Amino acid sequence: PPARVARVSYISGKVSLQQAGVDQWSEASLNYPMTTNDRLYTDQGARAELEVGSAAVRLSEATDLTIANLNDQFMQLGLAQGAMRVSIYDLPQGNSVEVDTPNGALTLLRSGYYRVDTFPNDNTTLVSVYSGDAQLSGGGLSQTVHGGQAVKLTGSDPIQVDYISLPSEDSFDQWSAARDRTFVSAASARYVSRDTPGYASLDGYGVWSEAPQYGPIWYPTAVPVGWVPYGMGRWVWVGPWGWTWVDAEPWGFAPFHYGRWAFIGARWGWIPGPYAVRPYYAPALVAFVGGPHFSIGVSVGGGVGFAGWFPLGPREPYYPWYHCGGSYLRQVNVTNVTNIVNVRNVNNIHYVNQRVATTVVRSNVFASGAPVRTGLVRMNSQQMAEARVIPHPMINPSGSATYGGRVVPAPIHTERFAATQANRRFATASPANPRGAPPAGANRTFERPQNAARNYPSTARPRLFTNRQPAPRSVPFAEKERAMQSHPGRPLEPAQVNNLRQGKPAGPMRDREYIQHASHPQNRQSGGRAESKSEGKRH
């Protein structure tokens, strides 16, 4: 899977999300991880922000954005309508960012600040490059726009290009600039790589300290008594990772997808791991407990009915429950832990947090994506210690676990675009004045369409110009759901997904999971049952 995702890092107003392979729209929620083929829509008066590595993508109101592709080196954004700003703080060599619009494709060539406005009703797109460089292409067009320049694109075949002056700032620009200052000045960047989504959110909610055995540690300061990591949030199903933790705290992204947790003294601290390496995203850095013989003294038919987990501690290896290669397994560990234990030696792991931080909920709460606080089951420390570690919960998600939040109707923009946004003026540039400054005595201007009505967001992917082919369509979740019945709780393998995409049966899972979870040593000493064949084998 990819090593990065887009974190929903800011929401104001009504913002709707449509996950890949799901027809239903839902409320977008803070800290939700977005990836390829996910779609976001901001309603009238709303705004949203995504963090993607060392870049931020911000949406103004009435904006329809699809993440057409997102992997380790490439981000492709489809802007069907509305206004978007992209701030690239650092663009490593070999990485690229593309913005696709109905009037042309833009490749953002280096770090800088960019804005794109699309008016589909008028077949017009405005591109403003405040700093950086953007390559325009589509319909025989190939042209570079430099920092300090802006252009208006009209039509599609052919595309007409007119240089215009950079517009004066509006409230969306001012808000975006304030957000940029927050990212650039964040004190946590001294301890956490700027490629880690959520690092800037840590500043106002905790303090940093140094520990000889661990290095920098961040302690949250606004958590209730009895709080434990991965105890206030919910489990959702996000492909290709499957079960994914979405934390309820405003700072709750980086500490739950990178690094490790340690209970030091009387408080929990987050250890971010090595600073100099590129971070590798994980859906949740936990170990699961449970299985058919998981018993906590509550009578449930067949012994099945609960799911439990605890945060991994310092130097403890992470074993993914989703398909991945050996290189990913190695990198997702070494980039999040300093001096990790041998990742192949799983039988002798003493999980330091198992006794003090195991959270258990009813399986229906887990499967539905409901907040875990609504279905907590109390366990004592002995029960926590004796619970058997398993590769993953043997629980398939219900449909609601694939939603970003509460189900909402498909967004319909019935009001007209705010006049305050529509009245920004642009002076037309001349060939002798390519940066768009109004020539002496000139009075020609381009104005945004007055009260331009926004289009209804189509359920189909809009027709946009692209430089690179977008990712293949996502297989509907309903089709995957049927194929997952034979191996509950584990996402389908890439070959199975490809079979479904081609209209074939998914076929059996063939890849082995990376570990054989043996019974915990304490479990064996207390006479606990050895794990069953169905869970002990590598499958």
Coordinates of C-alpha atoms in Angstrom, one line a residue:
P1 CA 0.0 0.0 0.0
P2 CA 1.1 3.6 -0.3
A3 CA 3.2 5.1 2.5
R4 CA 1.1 8.3 2.7
V5 CA -2.6 9.4 2.9
A6 CA -4.4 12.7 3.0
R7 CA -5.5 13.7 6.5
V8 CA -8.8 15.7 6.8
S9 CA -7.2 18.3 9.0
Y10 CA -9.8 21.1 9.0
I11 CA -13.5 21.3 8.6
S12 CA -15.8 24.4 8.8
G13 CA -19.4 24.2 7.7
K14 CA -21.0 21.4 5.8
V15 CA -18.4 19.2 4.2
S16 CA -19.4 15.9 2.6
L17 CA -17.3 12.9 1.8
Q18 CA -17.7 10.0 -0.7
Q19 CA -15.3 7.1 -0.2
A20 CA -14.0 5.1 -3.1
G21 CA -16.3 2.3 -4.1
V22 CA -19.2 3.7 -2.0
D23 CA -22.3 5.4 -3.5
Q24 CA -23.4 6.9 -0.3
W25 CA -22.3 10.4 0.9
S26 CA -21.5 11.1 4.5
E27 CA -20.3 13.9 6.8
A28 CA -16.6 14.4 6.5
S29 CA -14.9 14.0 9.9
L30 CA -11.6 15.4 11.3
N31 CA -8.6 13.0 11.1
Y32 CA -10.3 10.8 8.5
P33 CA -7.6 9.4 6.1
M34 CA -8.5 10.0 2.4
T35 CA -6.8 8.2 -0.5
T36 CA -7.2 7.3 -4.2
N37 CA -10.7 7.9 -5.7
D38 CA -12.1 9.5 -2.5
R39 CA -14.2 12.7 -3.1
L40 CA -14.8 15.8 -1.0
Y41 CA -17.5 18.5 -1.4
T42 CA -17.7 21.8 0.5
D43 CA -21.2 23.3 0.7
Q44 CA -22.0 27.0 0.7
G45 CA -19.9 28.8 3.3
A46 CA -17.8 25.8 4.1
R47 CA -14.1 25.1 4.0
A48 CA -11.8 22.1 4.3
E49 CA -8.2 21.2 4.4
L50 CA -6.2 18.1 3.6
E51 CA -2.6 17.4 4.7
V52 CA -0.6 15.2 2.4
G53 CA 3.0 14.8 3.3
S54 CA 4.7 18.2 3.1
A55 CA 1.7 19.8 1.2
A56 CA -1.6 21.2 2.2
V57 CA -4.7 21.3 0.0
R58 CA -7.4 23.7 0.9
L59 CA -11.0 24.0 -0.4
S60 CA -13.2 27.1 -0.5
E61 CA -17.0 26.8 -0.5
A62 CA -18.9 25.0 -3.2
T63 CA -15.9 23.0 -4.3
D64 CA -15.9 19.5 -5.7
L65 CA -12.5 17.7 -5.4
T66 CA -11.6 14.1 -6.2
I67 CA -8.2 12.5 -5.2
A68 CA -7.7 10.8 -8.6
N69 CA -4.4 9.2 -7.5
L70 CA -2.2 9.2 -4.4
N71 CA 0.9 7.2 -3.9
D72 CA 4.4 7.7 -2.6
Q73 CA 5.6 9.9 -5.4
F74 CA 2.5 11.3 -7.1
M75 CA -0.6 13.2 -6.1
Q76 CA -3.3 13.8 -8.7
L77 CA -6.3 16.1 -7.8
G78 CA -9.4 16.5 -9.9
L79 CA -11.1 19.8 -9.4
A80 CA -14.5 19.7 -11.0
Q81 CA -15.7 23.1 -9.7
G82 CA -14.9 25.7 -7.0
A83 CA -11.7 27.2 -5.6
M84 CA -8.7 25.3 -4.3
R85 CA -5.3 26.4 -2.9
V86 CA -2.3 24.0 -2.9
S87 CA 0.7 24.9 -0.6
I88 CA 3.7 22.8 -1.3
Y89 CA 6.3 23.3 1.4
D90 CA 8.7 20.8 0.0
L91 CA 8.7 18.8 -3.2
P92 CA 11.3 16.0 -3.1
Q93 CA 13.1 15.0 -6.3
G94 CA 11.0 12.5 -8.2
N95 CA 7.7 13.6 -6.7
S96 CA 5.0 15.5 -8.6
V97 CA 1.6 17.1 -8.0
E98 CA -1.0 17.4 -10.7
V99 CA -4.3 19.3 -10.7
D100 CA -6.8 18.3 -13.4
T101 CA -9.6 20.7 -14.5
P102 CA -12.2 20.8 -17.3
N103 CA -10.0 23.3 -19.2
G104 CA -6.5 21.8 -18.8
A105 CA -4.1 19.9 -16.6
L106 CA -1.5 21.6 -14.3
T107 CA 1.7 20.0 -13.1
L108 CA 3.0 21.9 -10.1
L109 CA 6.8 21.7 -10.7
R110 CA 8.2 22.8 -7.4
S111 CA 7.4 24.1 -3.9
G112 CA 5.2 27.1 -3.8
Y113 CA 1.7 28.5 -3.4
Y114 CA -0.9 27.9 -6.1
R115 CA -4.6 28.6 -6.5
V116 CA -7.0 27.1 -9.1
D117 CA -10.6 28.3 -9.6
T118 CA -13.0 26.4 -11.9
F119 CA -16.3 27.7 -13.3
P120 CA -17.8 24.8 -15.2
N121 CA -20.9 26.7 -16.2
D122 CA -18.7 29.2 -18.0
N123 CA -16.2 26.7 -19.2
T124 CA -13.4 28.7 -17.5
T125 CA -10.5 28.0 -15.2
L126 CA -8.3 30.6 -13.5
V127 CA -4.8 29.6 -12.4
S128 CA -2.8 31.8 -10.0
V129 CA 0.8 31.0 -9.2
Y130 CA 1.9 33.1 -6.3
S131 CA 5.3 31.3 -6.1
G132 CA 6.6 28.2 -7.9
D133 CA 6.0 27.1 -11.4
A134 CA 3.1 25.2 -13.1
Q135 CA 3.1 23.5 -16.4
L136 CA -0.2 23.7 -18.3
S137 CA -1.2 21.1 -20.8
G138 CA -4.2 19.7 -22.7
G139 CA -5.8 20.1 -26.1
G140 CA -2.4 20.8 -27.8
L141 CA -1.5 23.3 -25.0
S142 CA 2.0 23.2 -23.4
Q143 CA 2.9 26.4 -21.4
T144 CA 4.6 27.2 -18.1
V145 CA 3.2 29.7 -15.7
H146 CA 5.8 31.2 -13.3
G147 CA 5.5 32.7 -9.9
G148 CA 3.7 36.1 -9.9
Q149 CA 1.7 35.1 -13.0
A150 CA -2.0 34.1 -13.5
V151 CA -3.9 32.8 -16.5
K152 CA -7.4 32.3 -17.6
L153 CA -8.2 29.0 -19.5
T154 CA -11.3 28.9 -21.6
G155 CA -12.8 26.1 -23.7
S156 CA -11.4 22.7 -24.2
D157 CA -10.8 22.1 -27.9
P158 CA -9.0 24.3 -28.4
I159 CA -8.0 25.8 -25.1
Q160 CA -7.7 29.6 -25.1
V161 CA -5.0 31.0 -22.7
D162 CA -5.1 34.7 -21.5
Y163 CA -2.6 36.1 -19.1
I164 CA -4.3 38.1 -16.3
S165 CA -3.0 40.0 -13.3
L166 CA -2.8 38.2 -10.0
P167 CA -5.9 39.0 -8.1
S168 CA -6.0 40.8 -4.8
E169 CA -6.5 38.6 -1.7
D170 CA -9.9 37.5 -0.6
S171 CA -10.9 35.9 2.7
F172 CA -10.1 32.4 1.3
D173 CA -6.5 33.5 0.5
Q174 CA -6.2 35.2 3.9
W175 CA -7.4 32.1 5.7
S176 CA -5.0 29.9 3.7
A177 CA -2.1 32.2 4.5
A178 CA -2.9 32.0 8.2
R179 CA -2.9 28.2 8.0
D180 CA 0.4 28.3 6.2
R181 CA 1.9 30.2 9.0
T182 CA 0.7 27.6 11.5
F183 CA 2.4 24.8 9.5
V184 CA 5.7 26.7 8.9
S185 CA 6.1 27.9 12.5
A186 CA 5.0 24.8 14.3
A187 CA 7.4 24.0 17.2
S188 CA 6.7 20.3 16.9
A189 CA 8.6 20.3 13.6
R190 CA 11.8 20.2 15.7
Y191 CA 10.8 16.7 16.8
V192 CA 8.6 15.4 14.0
S193 CA 9.2 15.3 10.3
R194 CA 7.2 17.9 8.3
D195 CA 6.2 15.0 6.1
T196 CA 4.1 13.6 9.0
P197 CA 0.5 14.7 8.7
G198 CA -0.7 16.2 11.9
Y199 CA 2.6 17.4 13.3
A200 CA 1.4 21.0 13.5
S201 CA -1.7 20.0 15.5
L202 CA 0.4 18.9 18.4
D203 CA 1.5 22.3 19.5
G204 CA -1.6 23.4 21.4
Y205 CA -2.4 20.1 23.1
G206 CA 0.7 18.8 24.7
V207 CA 4.3 19.3 25.8
W208 CA 7.6 17.9 24.6
S209 CA 10.3 16.4 26.8
E210 CA 13.4 14.3 26.4
A211 CA 14.0 10.8 27.8
P212 CA 17.4 9.2 27.8
Q213 CA 16.0 5.8 26.6
Y214 CA 13.6 7.2 24.0
G215 CA 14.6 10.6 22.9
P216 CA 11.8 13.2 22.3
I217 CA 8.4 12.4 23.8
W218 CA 5.2 14.3 23.4
Y219 CA 2.7 14.2 26.4
P220 CA -0.9 15.2 25.7
T221 CA -2.1 17.6 28.4
A222 CA -5.9 17.7 27.8
V223 CA -7.0 14.1 28.2
P224 CA -9.4 12.8 30.9
V225 CA -8.4 10.7 33.9
G226 CA -8.0 7.0 32.8
W227 CA -7.4 7.9 29.2
V228 CA -5.4 5.4 27.1
P229 CA -4.3 5.6 23.5
Y230 CA -6.8 4.3 20.9
G231 CA -9.6 4.6 23.5
M232 CA -11.5 7.6 22.1
G233 CA -12.4 7.2 18.5
R234 CA -13.7 4.6 16.2
W235 CA -12.7 1.9 13.7
V236 CA -13.5 2.4 10.1
W237 CA -12.8 0.4 6.9
V238 CA -10.5 2.1 4.4
G239 CA -9.0 0.3 1.4
P240 CA -6.4 -1.0 0.9
W241 CA -5.6 -1.1 4.7
G242 CA -8.9 -2.4 6.0
W243 CA -9.5 -1.6 9.7
T244 CA -8.3 1.9 10.4
W245 CA -8.4 4.0 13.5
V246 CA -10.0 7.5 13.4
D247 CA -9.3 9.3 16.6
A248 CA -11.7 11.8 18.2
E249 CA -9.1 14.3 19.5
P250 CA -8.3 17.3 17.3
W251 CA -4.6 16.4 17.6
G252 CA -5.3 12.7 17.0
F253 CA -3.6 11.8 13.7
A254 CA 0.2 11.7 13.9
P255 CA 0.3 9.9 17.3
F256 CA -2.0 7.1 16.1
H257 CA -0.5 6.4 12.7
Y258 CA 3.2 6.9 13.4
G259 CA 5.6 6.2 16.3
R260 CA 4.8 4.3 19.5
W261 CA 3.2 5.0 22.9
A262 CA 4.8 4.5 26.4
F263 CA 3.4 4.8 29.9
I264 CA 6.0 6.8 31.7
G265 CA 5.5 7.6 35.4
A266 CA 1.8 8.3 35.6
R267 CA 1.1 9.5 32.1
W268 CA 1.1 8.4 28.5
G269 CA 3.7 9.8 26.1
W270 CA 4.0 9.5 22.3
I271 CA 7.4 8.6 20.9
P272 CA 7.6 9.8 17.2
G273 CA 10.5 7.7 16.1
P274 CA 13.4 8.7 13.8
Y275 CA 13.2 12.2 12.5
A276 CA 15.4 12.0 9.4
V277 CA 13.5 9.3 7.6
R278 CA 10.4 9.6 5.4
P279 CA 7.4 8.5 7.6
Y280 CA 5.4 5.5 6.6
Y281 CA 1.7 5.6 7.3
A282 CA 0.0 2.8 9.2
P283 CA -3.8 2.6 9.8
A284 CA -3.3 1.9 13.5
L285 CA -0.1 0.9 15.4
V286 CA -1.8 -1.7 17.6
A287 CA -1.9 -5.4 18.3
F288 CA -5.3 -7.0 18.4
V289 CA -6.5 -9.6 20.9
G290 CA -9.5 -11.9 20.8
G291 CA -10.4 -14.9 18.7
P292 CA -13.1 -17.6 19.1
H293 CA -12.0 -18.4 22.6
F294 CA -11.6 -14.9 23.8
S295 CA -13.5 -14.8 27.2
I296 CA -13.9 -11.9 29.6
G297 CA -16.4 -13.5 31.9
V298 CA -19.4 -12.5 29.9
S299 CA -21.6 -15.1 28.3
V300 CA -21.9 -14.6 24.6
G301 CA -22.9 -17.3 22.2
G302 CA -19.9 -19.2 20.8
G303 CA -17.5 -17.0 22.7
V304 CA -17.6 -14.5 19.9
G305 CA -18.8 -11.0 20.4
F306 CA -15.8 -8.8 21.3
A307 CA -12.9 -7.1 19.8
G308 CA -9.8 -5.8 21.7
W309 CA -6.6 -4.0 21.0
F310 CA -3.7 -2.2 22.7
P311 CA -1.1 0.3 21.5
L312 CA 2.3 -0.9 20.6
G313 CA 5.1 0.1 22.9
P314 CA 8.7 1.3 22.2
R315 CA 10.7 -1.1 20.0
E316 CA 7.8 -3.5 19.5
P317 CA 7.3 -4.6 15.9
Y318 CA 4.2 -3.8 13.9
Y319 CA 2.6 -6.6 11.8
P320 CA 0.1 -5.4 9.2
W321 CA -3.2 -7.2 8.8
Y322 CA -3.4 -6.1 5.2
H323 CA -1.5 -7.2 2.1
C324 CA 2.0 -5.7 1.8
G325 CA 5.5 -6.7 0.7
G326 CA 8.6 -7.3 2.7
S327 CA 10.0 -3.8 1.9
Y328 CA 6.9 -2.1 3.3
L329 CA 7.0 -4.3 6.4
R330 CA 10.5 -3.3 7.0
Q331 CA 10.0 0.4 6.3
V332 CA 6.8 0.9 8.3
N333 CA 8.8 -0.4 11.3
V334 CA 12.2 1.3 11.0
T335 CA 10.6 4.7 10.1
N336 CA 8.5 4.6 13.3
V337 CA 10.7 3.0 15.9
T338 CA 14.3 3.5 17.0
N339 CA 16.2 0.2 17.6
I340 CA 13.3 -2.1 16.9
V341 CA 13.4 -5.7 18.0
N342 CA 13.9 -8.4 15.5
V343 CA 10.6 -8.3 13.5
R344 CA 10.7 -12.1 12.9
N345 CA 11.0 -13.1 16.6
V346 CA 7.4 -12.8 17.5
N347 CA 7.1 -15.5 20.1
N348 CA 9.1 -13.8 22.7
I349 CA 7.6 -10.3 22.5
H350 CA 6.5 -9.0 25.9
Y351 CA 3.9 -6.3 25.0
V352 CA 4.4 -3.7 27.7
N353 CA 1.1 -2.0 27.1
Q354 CA -1.1 -5.0 27.0
R355 CA -1.8 -5.1 30.7
V356 CA -2.5 -1.4 31.1
A357 CA -4.1 -0.3 27.9
T358 CA -6.2 -3.0 26.3
T359 CA -9.5 -1.6 25.1
V360 CA -12.4 -4.1 24.4
V361 CA -15.7 -3.4 22.8
R362 CA -18.7 -5.4 21.6
S363 CA -18.1 -6.7 18.1
N364 CA -21.2 -4.9 16.7
V365 CA -19.8 -1.6 17.8
F366 CA -16.5 -2.4 16.2
A367 CA -18.0 -3.6 13.0
S368 CA -20.4 -0.6 12.6
G369 CA -17.7 2.1 12.9
A370 CA -19.5 3.5 16.0
P371 CA -17.5 5.4 18.7
V372 CA -15.9 2.8 20.9
R373 CA -17.0 4.6 24.0
T374 CA -20.6 3.4 23.2
G375 CA -19.7 -0.3 23.6
L376 CA -16.8 -0.6 26.1
V377 CA -16.4 -3.8 28.0
R378 CA -14.5 -3.6 31.3
M379 CA -11.5 -5.9 31.9
N380 CA -9.2 -6.3 34.8
S381 CA -5.4 -6.3 34.4
Q382 CA -5.2 -10.1 34.6
Q383 CA -7.7 -10.6 31.8
M384 CA -5.9 -8.0 29.7
A385 CA -2.6 -9.8 30.2
E386 CA -4.0 -13.2 29.3
A387 CA -5.9 -12.1 26.2
R388 CA -4.3 -13.8 23.1
V389 CA -2.8 -11.7 20.4
I390 CA -4.2 -12.4 17.0
P391 CA -3.4 -11.3 13.4
H392 CA -6.6 -9.2 13.1
P393 CA -10.2 -9.2 14.4
M394 CA -12.2 -11.8 12.6
I395 CA -14.9 -9.2 12.0
N396 CA -16.0 -7.8 8.7
P397 CA -17.2 -4.2 8.5
S398 CA -20.9 -3.3 8.0
G399 CA -21.7 -0.7 5.5
S400 CA -21.6 2.2 8.0
A401 CA -18.0 1.5 8.8
T402 CA -17.1 2.6 5.3
Y403 CA -18.5 6.1 5.8
G404 CA -16.6 9.1 7.0
G405 CA -19.4 10.0 9.4
R406 CA -23.2 10.3 9.6
V407 CA -24.9 9.5 6.3
V408 CA -26.1 12.5 4.4
P409 CA -27.9 13.1 1.1
A410 CA -25.8 13.7 -2.0
P411 CA -24.9 17.4 -1.8
I412 CA -26.9 19.7 -4.0
H413 CA -25.8 23.3 -4.3
T414 CA -29.0 25.2 -4.6
E415 CA -27.8 28.7 -3.8
R416 CA -25.8 30.9 -6.1
F417 CA -22.1 31.5 -5.6
A418 CA -21.5 34.3 -3.1
A419 CA -21.1 37.7 -4.8
T420 CA -18.1 38.5 -2.5
Q421 CA -16.3 35.7 -4.3
A422 CA -17.6 36.5 -7.8
N423 CA -16.5 40.1 -8.0
R424 CA -12.7 39.7 -7.9
R425 CA -11.2 41.6 -10.8
F426 CA -8.4 40.5 -13.0
A427 CA -6.5 42.8 -15.4
T428 CA -5.7 41.3 -18.8
A429 CA -2.0 41.0 -19.5
S430 CA -0.4 41.8 -22.9
P431 CA 2.4 39.9 -24.6
A432 CA 4.8 42.7 -23.6
N433 CA 3.6 42.5 -20.0
P434 CA 3.4 38.7 -19.4
R435 CA 3.2 38.8 -15.6
G436 CA -0.2 40.4 -15.8
A437 CA 0.4 43.9 -14.4
P438 CA -2.1 46.2 -16.1
P439 CA -0.4 48.2 -18.9
A440 CA -0.3 51.9 -18.5
G441 CA -3.7 53.4 -19.4
A442 CA -5.3 50.0 -19.8
N443 CA -8.7 49.4 -18.4
R444 CA -9.5 45.9 -19.6
T445 CA -10.5 43.5 -16.8
F446 CA -11.8 40.0 -16.4
E447 CA -14.4 39.5 -13.8
R448 CA -15.5 36.3 -12.3
P449 CA -19.0 35.3 -13.5
Q450 CA -21.5 37.2 -11.5
N451 CA -23.5 35.0 -9.2
A452 CA -22.4 32.0 -11.1
A453 CA -24.6 29.0 -10.2
R454 CA -22.6 26.0 -9.2
N455 CA -23.2 22.6 -10.8
Y456 CA -24.8 19.7 -8.9
P457 CA -22.0 17.3 -8.1
S458 CA -22.4 14.4 -10.5
T459 CA -22.1 10.8 -9.3
A460 CA -19.8 10.1 -12.2
R461 CA -16.2 11.3 -12.3
P462 CA -16.3 14.6 -14.2
R463 CA -14.5 14.9 -17.5
L464 CA -11.2 16.5 -16.8
F465 CA -7.9 17.0 -18.7
T466 CA -5.1 14.8 -17.3
N467 CA -1.4 14.5 -17.9
R468 CA -1.3 11.0 -16.4
Q469 CA -3.9 8.3 -16.4
P470 CA -5.8 8.3 -13.1
A471 CA -6.0 5.2 -11.0
P472 CA -8.4 2.5 -12.1
R473 CA -11.9 2.7 -10.8
S474 CA -12.5 1.4 -7.3
V475 CA -14.4 -1.9 -7.0
P476 CA -17.7 -1.3 -5.2
F477 CA -17.5 -2.2 -1.5
A478 CA -20.6 -4.4 -1.9
E479 CA -18.6 -6.7 -4.3
K480 CA -15.6 -6.8 -2.0
E481 CA -17.8 -7.5 1.0
R482 CA -19.1 -10.7 -0.5
A483 CA -15.6 -11.9 -1.3
M484 CA -14.4 -11.2 2.2
Q485 CA -16.8 -13.6 3.9
S486 CA -14.3 -16.5 3.6
H487 CA -11.6 -14.6 5.5
P488 CA -13.3 -12.0 7.8
G489 CA -11.4 -8.9 8.9
R490 CA -8.7 -9.0 6.3
P491 CA -8.8 -6.8 3.1
L492 CA -8.7 -8.5 -0.3
E493 CA -5.4 -9.0 -1.9
P494 CA -4.5 -7.0 -5.0
A495 CA -5.0 -10.0 -7.3
Q496 CA -8.5 -10.5 -5.9
V497 CA -9.4 -6.9 -6.4
N498 CA -8.2 -7.0 -10.0
N499 CA -10.3 -10.1 -10.6
L500 CA -13.4 -8.3 -9.4
R501 CA -12.5 -5.3 -11.5
Q502 CA -12.5 -7.5 -14.5
G503 CA -15.8 -9.1 -13.7
K504 CA -14.3 -12.4 -12.5
P505 CA -14.8 -14.1 -9.1
A506 CA -12.3 -12.9 -6.5
G507 CA -10.8 -16.3 -6.0
P508 CA -9.1 -17.5 -2.7
M509 CA -6.5 -15.6 -0.7
R510 CA -3.0 -16.8 -1.5
D511 CA -0.7 -14.5 0.3
R512 CA 0.4 -15.5 3.7
E513 CA 0.1 -13.2 6.7
Y514 CA 3.4 -12.2 8.0
I515 CA 3.4 -13.8 11.4
Q516 CA 2.3 -16.8 13.3
H517 CA 0.8 -15.4 16.5
A518 CA 1.7 -17.9 19.2
S519 CA 0.0 -17.7 22.6
H520 CA 1.5 -15.1 24.8
P521 CA 4.0 -16.6 27.3
Q522 CA 1.9 -15.5 30.2
N523 CA -1.1 -17.1 28.6
R524 CA 0.7 -20.5 28.5
Q525 CA 1.9 -20.2 32.1
S526 CA -1.6 -19.6 33.3
G527 CA -2.9 -22.6 31.5
G528 CA -4.6 -20.6 28.7
R529 CA -5.7 -22.5 25.7
A530 CA -3.2 -22.7 22.8
E531 CA -4.4 -21.0 19.6
S532 CA -6.5 -22.9 17.2
K533 CA -5.3 -24.1 13.9
S534 CA -7.4 -21.6 12.0
E535 CA -5.6 -18.7 13.8
G536 CA -2.2 -20.2 14.3
K537 CA -1.4 -21.0 10.7
R538 CA 0.0 -18.4 8.3
H539 CA -2.7 -17.7 5.8

